Amino acid sequence: MAHKDGLLRELATLRRGWGLEADRLRSRLGPVVSGWCEIHRTTSDRDARRVLREAISAAIADFPPDDRLAVNVALGIAPGSQHARLSERVGVLADRLRVSERTARRRIDRSFVRLAAEIEAGTRPGDGEPDPDKGWFVKRLEVLVRLDTAEPEVTEERLIVATCDGLGRISAQFTVPRTEDGRDGERHVAADARHGVRISAAHREGQRHFRWLLDLPRPLSRGDSHTYSLVYRIRDGLPIRPSYVFVPLVTCESFTVRVRFDPQRPPAVVWRLDRVPPSVLADPPQPGESLPLDGACEVAQEFAAPQLGYAYGLRWLAGQDIP
């Protein structure tokens, strides 16, 4: 019952204000509705709006006509219902049904209880093996890249949110990009769980891509959050590309990266990569606005709501060793 109440609250939030026409629509979506529509696979509010409309239309297809109209008017989907306040849309529905506004509001409430039941049925776990790449999104990702250690080291801390019940296993991926001279070879990356998960399986996919399955300390319910941290170490002694980029494959609401350079080998220049197509990362570097190193020989950058499929992070040109 608690999950259903939470879903009804998510739907109540969604129909406030401009409804589906609201600005920053994705930020207004709760974890259950997001998981139901797989909103994490969309890249913009426009795409999220389209996906929601299609999913809601399918969910209410068998509703009585008046209930379908109530849902569509309340969310601002029906023609002529695009108003800034829900109370105005209640008036629109009352006029179309030729009832009082009080009756129209009760019709909306009843229709949304039925819609919640349809969504809940659609998000109920199936009988198959859960997909560790689905059922969650990243609320916050914080990355520390250390180049002042004996081997390059990347520490990631993620705050994730479950979008399904019984989430007990997730996945993590790490790719060592080809170096700029085009040389390729089998890389060796070791992963260690600092806290919050246990690594249950490791897979090499090709020469440079790695994937791990992570078991959570306890199954998460929809809307539950959990923080965990992993550290990756590149142990083959081969050169690395002078950059760190993050390409989100599921929704990530906030991303921060900090690179700590070796003070004996500071970079010549460091610049920000923001919404870069991954296909251009292998092109010759084109430095952007230079970012200064602080007193700890570090550079940090923040990225709000990075879009799926694009690269974000830092790139640099190597400097000369200090005598």
Short mmCIF file of C-alpha atoms in Angstrom, two decimals:
data_model
loop_
_atom_site.label_atom_id
_atom_site.label_comp_id
_atom_site.label_asym_id
_atom_site.label_seq_id
_atom_site.Cartn_x
_atom_site.Cartn_y
_atom_site.Cartn_z
CA MET A 1 0.00 0.00 0.00
CA ALA A 2 2.89 2.35 0.75
CA HIS A 3 4.22 1.99 -2.81
CA LYS A 4 0.80 2.75 -4.27
CA ASP A 5 0.47 5.84 -2.09
CA GLY A 6 3.91 6.96 -3.26
CA LEU A 7 2.90 6.45 -6.90
CA LEU A 8 -0.28 8.48 -6.39
CA ARG A 9 1.84 11.29 -4.93
CA GLU A 10 4.11 11.16 -7.99
CA LEU A 11 1.09 11.42 -10.29
CA ALA A 12 -0.40 14.24 -8.21
CA THR A 13 2.87 16.16 -8.59
CA LEU A 14 2.88 15.51 -12.33
CA ARG A 15 -0.55 17.05 -12.88
CA ARG A 16 0.19 20.26 -10.97
CA GLY A 17 0.96 23.53 -12.70
CA TRP A 18 1.33 23.05 -16.45
CA GLY A 19 1.13 19.24 -16.20
CA LEU A 20 3.13 17.56 -18.96
CA GLU A 21 3.78 20.98 -20.49
CA ALA A 22 5.86 22.03 -17.47
CA ASP A 23 9.45 23.19 -17.88
CA ARG A 24 12.16 20.79 -16.62
CA LEU A 25 9.67 17.95 -16.87
CA ARG A 26 12.20 15.18 -16.20
CA SER A 27 13.14 16.75 -12.85
CA ARG A 28 9.48 16.52 -11.73
CA LEU A 29 9.19 12.79 -12.36
CA GLY A 30 9.35 10.38 -9.46
CA PRO A 31 11.30 7.11 -9.57
CA VAL A 32 8.29 4.85 -10.20
CA VAL A 33 6.91 6.80 -13.16
CA SER A 34 10.44 7.23 -14.54
CA GLY A 35 11.09 3.51 -14.28
CA TRP A 36 7.72 2.62 -15.80
CA CYS A 37 8.43 4.70 -18.92
CA GLU A 38 12.22 4.14 -18.87
CA ILE A 39 12.64 7.92 -18.93
CA HIS A 40 16.37 7.39 -18.22
CA ARG A 41 16.69 6.41 -21.88
CA THR A 42 15.44 9.81 -23.08
CA THR A 43 17.78 12.73 -23.64
CA SER A 44 15.53 15.78 -23.26
CA ASP A 45 12.26 17.07 -21.82
CA ARG A 46 10.79 16.91 -25.32
CA ASP A 47 11.58 13.20 -25.59
CA ALA A 48 10.35 12.56 -22.04
CA ARG A 49 7.07 14.36 -22.84
CA ARG A 50 6.56 12.22 -25.94
CA VAL A 51 7.36 8.97 -24.09
CA LEU A 52 5.01 9.86 -21.24
CA ARG A 53 2.15 10.71 -23.59
CA GLU A 54 2.56 7.43 -25.45
CA ALA A 55 2.79 5.37 -22.23
CA ILE A 56 -0.21 7.08 -20.63
CA SER A 57 -2.26 6.75 -23.81
CA ALA A 58 -1.58 3.00 -23.87
CA ALA A 59 -2.31 2.63 -20.13
CA ILE A 60 -5.74 4.30 -20.34
CA ALA A 61 -6.79 2.82 -23.70
CA ASP A 62 -9.42 0.61 -22.05
CA PHE A 63 -10.71 3.26 -19.63
CA PRO A 64 -14.26 4.58 -20.06
CA PRO A 65 -14.27 7.69 -22.32
CA ASP A 66 -14.94 10.10 -19.43
CA ASP A 67 -12.05 8.66 -17.41
CA ARG A 68 -9.70 8.91 -20.40
CA LEU A 69 -10.74 12.51 -20.83
CA ALA A 70 -10.18 13.22 -17.12
CA VAL A 71 -6.59 11.95 -17.28
CA ASN A 72 -5.79 13.78 -20.51
CA VAL A 73 -7.26 17.07 -19.31
CA ALA A 74 -5.65 16.88 -15.86
CA LEU A 75 -2.20 16.36 -17.42
CA GLY A 76 -2.71 19.02 -20.07
CA ILE A 77 -2.62 16.50 -22.92
CA ALA A 78 -6.10 17.07 -24.35
CA PRO A 79 -6.45 19.94 -26.87
CA GLY A 80 -7.59 23.12 -25.16
CA SER A 81 -6.42 22.03 -21.72
CA GLN A 82 -2.99 23.69 -21.72
CA HIS A 83 -3.43 25.99 -18.73
CA ALA A 84 -0.98 27.10 -16.05
CA ARG A 85 -3.01 25.71 -13.13
CA LEU A 86 -4.74 22.43 -12.47
CA SER A 87 -7.79 24.31 -11.15
CA GLU A 88 -8.29 25.83 -14.60
CA ARG A 89 -8.13 22.39 -16.21
CA VAL A 90 -10.68 21.10 -13.68
CA GLY A 91 -12.98 23.81 -15.00
CA VAL A 92 -12.35 22.67 -18.57
CA LEU A 93 -13.27 19.11 -17.63
CA ALA A 94 -16.40 20.27 -15.78
CA ASP A 95 -17.56 22.14 -18.89
CA ARG A 96 -16.93 19.19 -21.20
CA LEU A 97 -18.66 16.68 -18.92
CA ARG A 98 -21.36 19.17 -17.96
CA VAL A 99 -20.85 18.56 -14.27
CA SER A 100 -19.80 20.65 -11.28
CA GLU A 101 -16.11 21.33 -10.68
CA ARG A 102 -16.33 19.29 -7.49
CA THR A 103 -17.60 16.29 -9.47
CA ALA A 104 -14.93 16.87 -12.14
CA ARG A 105 -12.19 16.82 -9.51
CA ARG A 106 -13.56 13.55 -8.06
CA ARG A 107 -13.54 12.11 -11.57
CA ILE A 108 -9.86 13.06 -11.92
CA ASP A 109 -8.96 11.53 -8.56
CA ARG A 110 -10.76 8.28 -9.42
CA SER A 111 -9.17 8.09 -12.86
CA PHE A 112 -5.71 8.56 -11.43
CA VAL A 113 -6.23 5.78 -8.89
CA ARG A 114 -6.97 3.51 -11.83
CA LEU A 115 -3.97 4.86 -13.76
CA ALA A 116 -1.75 4.14 -10.74
CA ALA A 117 -2.99 0.55 -10.73
CA GLU A 118 -2.09 0.20 -14.42
CA ILE A 119 1.39 1.63 -13.84
CA GLU A 120 1.93 -0.58 -10.81
CA ALA A 121 1.01 -3.64 -12.87
CA GLY A 122 3.46 -2.55 -15.54
CA THR A 123 6.35 -2.13 -13.09
CA ARG A 124 5.77 -5.35 -11.13
CA PRO A 125 8.83 -7.59 -11.38
CA GLY A 126 8.56 -10.47 -13.85
CA ASP A 127 9.62 -14.05 -13.44
CA GLY A 128 12.88 -13.74 -15.41
CA GLU A 129 16.34 -12.83 -14.18
CA PRO A 130 16.48 -9.08 -13.40
CA ASP A 131 18.57 -6.96 -15.77
CA PRO A 132 21.33 -5.26 -13.70
CA ASP A 133 21.47 -2.41 -16.23
CA LYS A 134 17.84 -1.45 -15.55
CA GLY A 135 15.70 -0.54 -12.58
CA TRP A 136 17.83 2.33 -11.26
CA PHE A 137 19.32 5.71 -12.10
CA VAL A 138 22.17 7.82 -10.77
CA LYS A 139 21.25 10.77 -8.56
CA ARG A 140 24.87 11.86 -8.08
CA LEU A 141 28.25 10.72 -9.42
CA GLU A 142 31.50 12.00 -7.94
CA VAL A 143 34.81 10.94 -9.55
CA LEU A 144 38.39 11.39 -8.41
CA VAL A 145 41.13 10.64 -10.96
CA ARG A 146 44.60 10.30 -9.43
CA LEU A 147 47.65 10.64 -11.66
CA ASP A 148 50.04 11.17 -8.74
CA THR A 149 50.03 7.47 -7.83
CA ALA A 150 52.17 4.59 -9.07
CA GLU A 151 49.35 3.58 -11.43
CA PRO A 152 46.39 5.64 -12.69
CA GLU A 153 43.51 5.34 -10.24
CA VAL A 154 39.85 6.30 -10.62
CA THR A 155 37.49 6.39 -7.64
CA GLU A 156 33.76 6.66 -8.30
CA GLU A 157 31.07 7.29 -5.70
CA ARG A 158 27.49 6.99 -6.88
CA LEU A 159 24.19 7.71 -5.22
CA ILE A 160 21.62 5.57 -7.04
CA VAL A 161 17.82 5.47 -6.81
CA ALA A 162 15.81 2.30 -7.47
CA THR A 163 12.94 2.51 -9.95
CA CYS A 164 11.65 -1.00 -9.24
CA ASP A 165 11.05 -3.22 -6.24
CA GLY A 166 13.60 -5.84 -5.18
CA LEU A 167 16.64 -4.24 -6.83
CA GLY A 168 19.51 -6.36 -5.53
CA ARG A 169 22.12 -6.26 -8.30
CA ILE A 170 23.45 -3.53 -10.58
CA SER A 171 26.33 -3.23 -13.02
CA ALA A 172 29.41 -1.04 -13.49
CA GLN A 173 31.42 -0.47 -16.66
CA PHE A 174 34.84 0.98 -17.40
CA THR A 175 36.61 1.53 -20.73
CA VAL A 176 40.26 2.38 -21.32
CA PRO A 177 40.21 4.48 -24.52
CA ARG A 178 42.76 4.02 -27.26
CA THR A 179 45.81 6.24 -26.93
CA GLU A 180 46.13 9.16 -29.33
CA ASP A 181 48.86 7.44 -31.37
CA GLY A 182 46.30 4.79 -32.29
CA ARG A 183 48.14 1.92 -30.65
CA ASP A 184 45.89 -0.70 -29.17
CA GLY A 185 46.46 -3.67 -26.94
CA GLU A 186 44.95 -5.68 -24.15
CA ARG A 187 44.52 -3.53 -21.06
CA HIS A 188 44.45 -4.67 -17.44
CA VAL A 189 42.01 -2.94 -15.09
CA ALA A 190 41.37 -4.06 -11.51
CA ALA A 191 38.25 -2.97 -9.62
CA ASP A 192 37.81 -2.89 -5.87
CA ALA A 193 34.66 -2.11 -3.88
CA ARG A 194 35.42 0.56 -1.29
CA HIS A 195 31.97 0.43 0.32
CA GLY A 196 28.30 -0.18 -0.37
CA VAL A 197 28.54 -3.18 -2.77
CA ARG A 198 30.30 -6.47 -3.32
CA ILE A 199 31.68 -7.44 -6.71
CA SER A 200 30.07 -10.77 -7.65
CA ALA A 201 31.36 -11.18 -11.22
CA ALA A 202 33.81 -9.56 -13.63
CA HIS A 203 33.75 -9.70 -17.43
CA ARG A 204 36.18 -8.52 -20.07
CA GLU A 205 34.45 -7.41 -23.27
CA GLY A 206 37.16 -6.99 -25.88
CA GLN A 207 40.61 -5.62 -25.12
CA ARG A 208 39.65 -2.35 -23.44
CA HIS A 209 36.15 -2.65 -21.99
CA PHE A 210 35.31 -4.15 -18.58
CA ARG A 211 32.03 -4.87 -16.79
CA TRP A 212 31.32 -5.90 -13.21
CA LEU A 213 28.17 -7.14 -11.49
CA LEU A 214 27.62 -5.56 -8.09
CA ASP A 215 25.50 -7.05 -5.31
CA LEU A 216 23.82 -4.51 -3.02
CA PRO A 217 23.82 -5.06 0.77
CA ARG A 218 20.03 -5.47 0.70
CA PRO A 219 17.30 -5.32 -1.96
CA LEU A 220 16.02 -1.81 -2.62
CA SER A 221 12.37 -0.85 -3.08
CA ARG A 222 11.18 1.70 -5.60
CA GLY A 223 12.33 5.16 -4.54
CA ASP A 224 15.03 3.87 -2.16
CA SER A 225 18.49 5.41 -2.53
CA HIS A 226 21.90 3.89 -1.88
CA THR A 227 25.50 5.09 -2.01
CA TYR A 228 28.44 2.94 -3.04
CA SER A 229 32.01 3.47 -4.19
CA LEU A 230 34.40 1.64 -6.51
CA VAL A 231 38.06 2.22 -7.30
CA TYR A 232 39.59 1.23 -10.66
CA ARG A 233 43.34 0.83 -11.18
CA ILE A 234 44.99 0.53 -14.60
CA ARG A 235 47.72 -2.01 -13.94
CA ASP A 236 49.28 -2.73 -17.33
CA GLY A 237 51.86 0.09 -17.25
CA LEU A 238 50.81 1.28 -20.72
CA PRO A 239 50.16 4.95 -21.55
CA ILE A 240 46.65 6.33 -21.15
CA ARG A 241 44.87 8.98 -23.17
CA PRO A 242 45.23 12.36 -21.40
CA SER A 243 41.54 12.72 -20.54
CA TYR A 244 38.75 11.45 -18.35
CA VAL A 245 35.22 11.37 -19.78
CA PHE A 246 31.88 10.09 -18.55
CA VAL A 247 29.24 8.99 -21.07
CA PRO A 248 25.96 8.35 -19.17
CA LEU A 249 24.04 5.25 -20.23
CA VAL A 250 21.31 5.76 -17.61
CA THR A 251 19.97 9.00 -16.17
CA CYS A 252 22.52 10.91 -14.09
CA GLU A 253 21.29 14.08 -12.41
CA SER A 254 24.67 15.40 -11.25
CA PHE A 255 28.29 14.63 -12.19
CA THR A 256 31.48 16.01 -10.62
CA VAL A 257 35.02 15.11 -11.69
CA ARG A 258 38.32 16.02 -10.01
CA VAL A 259 41.70 15.18 -11.51
CA ARG A 260 44.75 15.20 -9.22
CA PHE A 261 47.94 15.57 -11.26
CA ASP A 262 51.49 14.65 -10.30
CA PRO A 263 53.12 17.95 -9.23
CA GLN A 264 56.34 16.72 -10.85
CA ARG A 265 54.51 16.27 -14.16
CA PRO A 266 51.87 19.02 -14.42
CA PRO A 267 49.85 19.31 -17.63
CA ALA A 268 50.54 22.08 -20.11
CA VAL A 269 46.83 22.90 -20.34
CA VAL A 270 43.53 21.44 -19.07
CA TRP A 271 40.11 22.13 -20.55
CA ARG A 272 36.48 21.09 -20.05
CA LEU A 273 34.56 18.65 -22.24
CA ASP A 274 30.84 19.39 -22.14
CA ARG A 275 28.25 17.50 -24.21
CA VAL A 276 30.79 16.20 -26.72
CA PRO A 277 29.83 13.41 -29.16
CA PRO A 278 31.96 10.39 -28.18
CA SER A 279 32.93 9.85 -31.83
CA VAL A 280 35.11 12.98 -31.82
CA LEU A 281 37.10 12.06 -28.70
CA ALA A 282 39.68 10.23 -30.80
CA ASP A 283 40.23 13.29 -33.01
CA PRO A 284 43.35 15.46 -32.51
CA PRO A 285 42.86 17.57 -29.36
CA GLN A 286 41.48 21.08 -29.76
CA PRO A 287 42.06 22.81 -26.41
CA GLY A 288 39.23 24.94 -25.09
CA GLU A 289 39.39 27.58 -22.38
CA SER A 290 42.26 26.73 -20.04
CA LEU A 291 41.38 25.70 -16.49
CA PRO A 292 43.87 26.62 -13.75
CA LEU A 293 45.33 24.06 -11.34
CA ASP A 294 44.80 24.77 -7.67
CA GLY A 295 47.42 24.53 -4.92
CA ALA A 296 46.92 20.76 -4.67
CA CYS A 297 47.66 20.39 -8.40
CA GLU A 298 44.00 19.55 -9.02
CA VAL A 299 41.21 20.63 -11.39
CA ALA A 300 37.52 20.01 -10.65
CA GLN A 301 34.38 20.56 -12.74
CA GLU A 302 30.66 20.02 -12.18
CA PHE A 303 28.01 19.04 -14.73
CA ALA A 304 24.25 19.29 -14.09
CA ALA A 305 21.98 16.72 -15.76
CA PRO A 306 24.42 15.33 -18.36
CA GLN A 307 22.53 13.98 -21.36
CA LEU A 308 22.59 10.32 -22.31
CA GLY A 309 25.05 9.35 -25.01
CA TYR A 310 27.27 12.46 -24.77
CA ALA A 311 30.72 12.79 -23.19
CA TYR A 312 31.53 15.03 -20.21
CA GLY A 313 34.80 15.51 -18.35
CA LEU A 314 38.32 16.91 -18.64
CA ARG A 315 41.09 16.70 -21.20
CA TRP A 316 44.66 17.92 -21.02
CA LEU A 317 47.96 18.15 -22.87
CA ALA A 318 50.93 16.65 -21.10
CA GLY A 319 53.67 19.02 -19.97
CA GLN A 320 57.38 18.44 -19.47
CA ASP A 321 58.79 16.92 -16.29
CA ILE A 322 59.98 19.50 -13.79
CA PRO A 323 63.71 19.07 -13.15
#
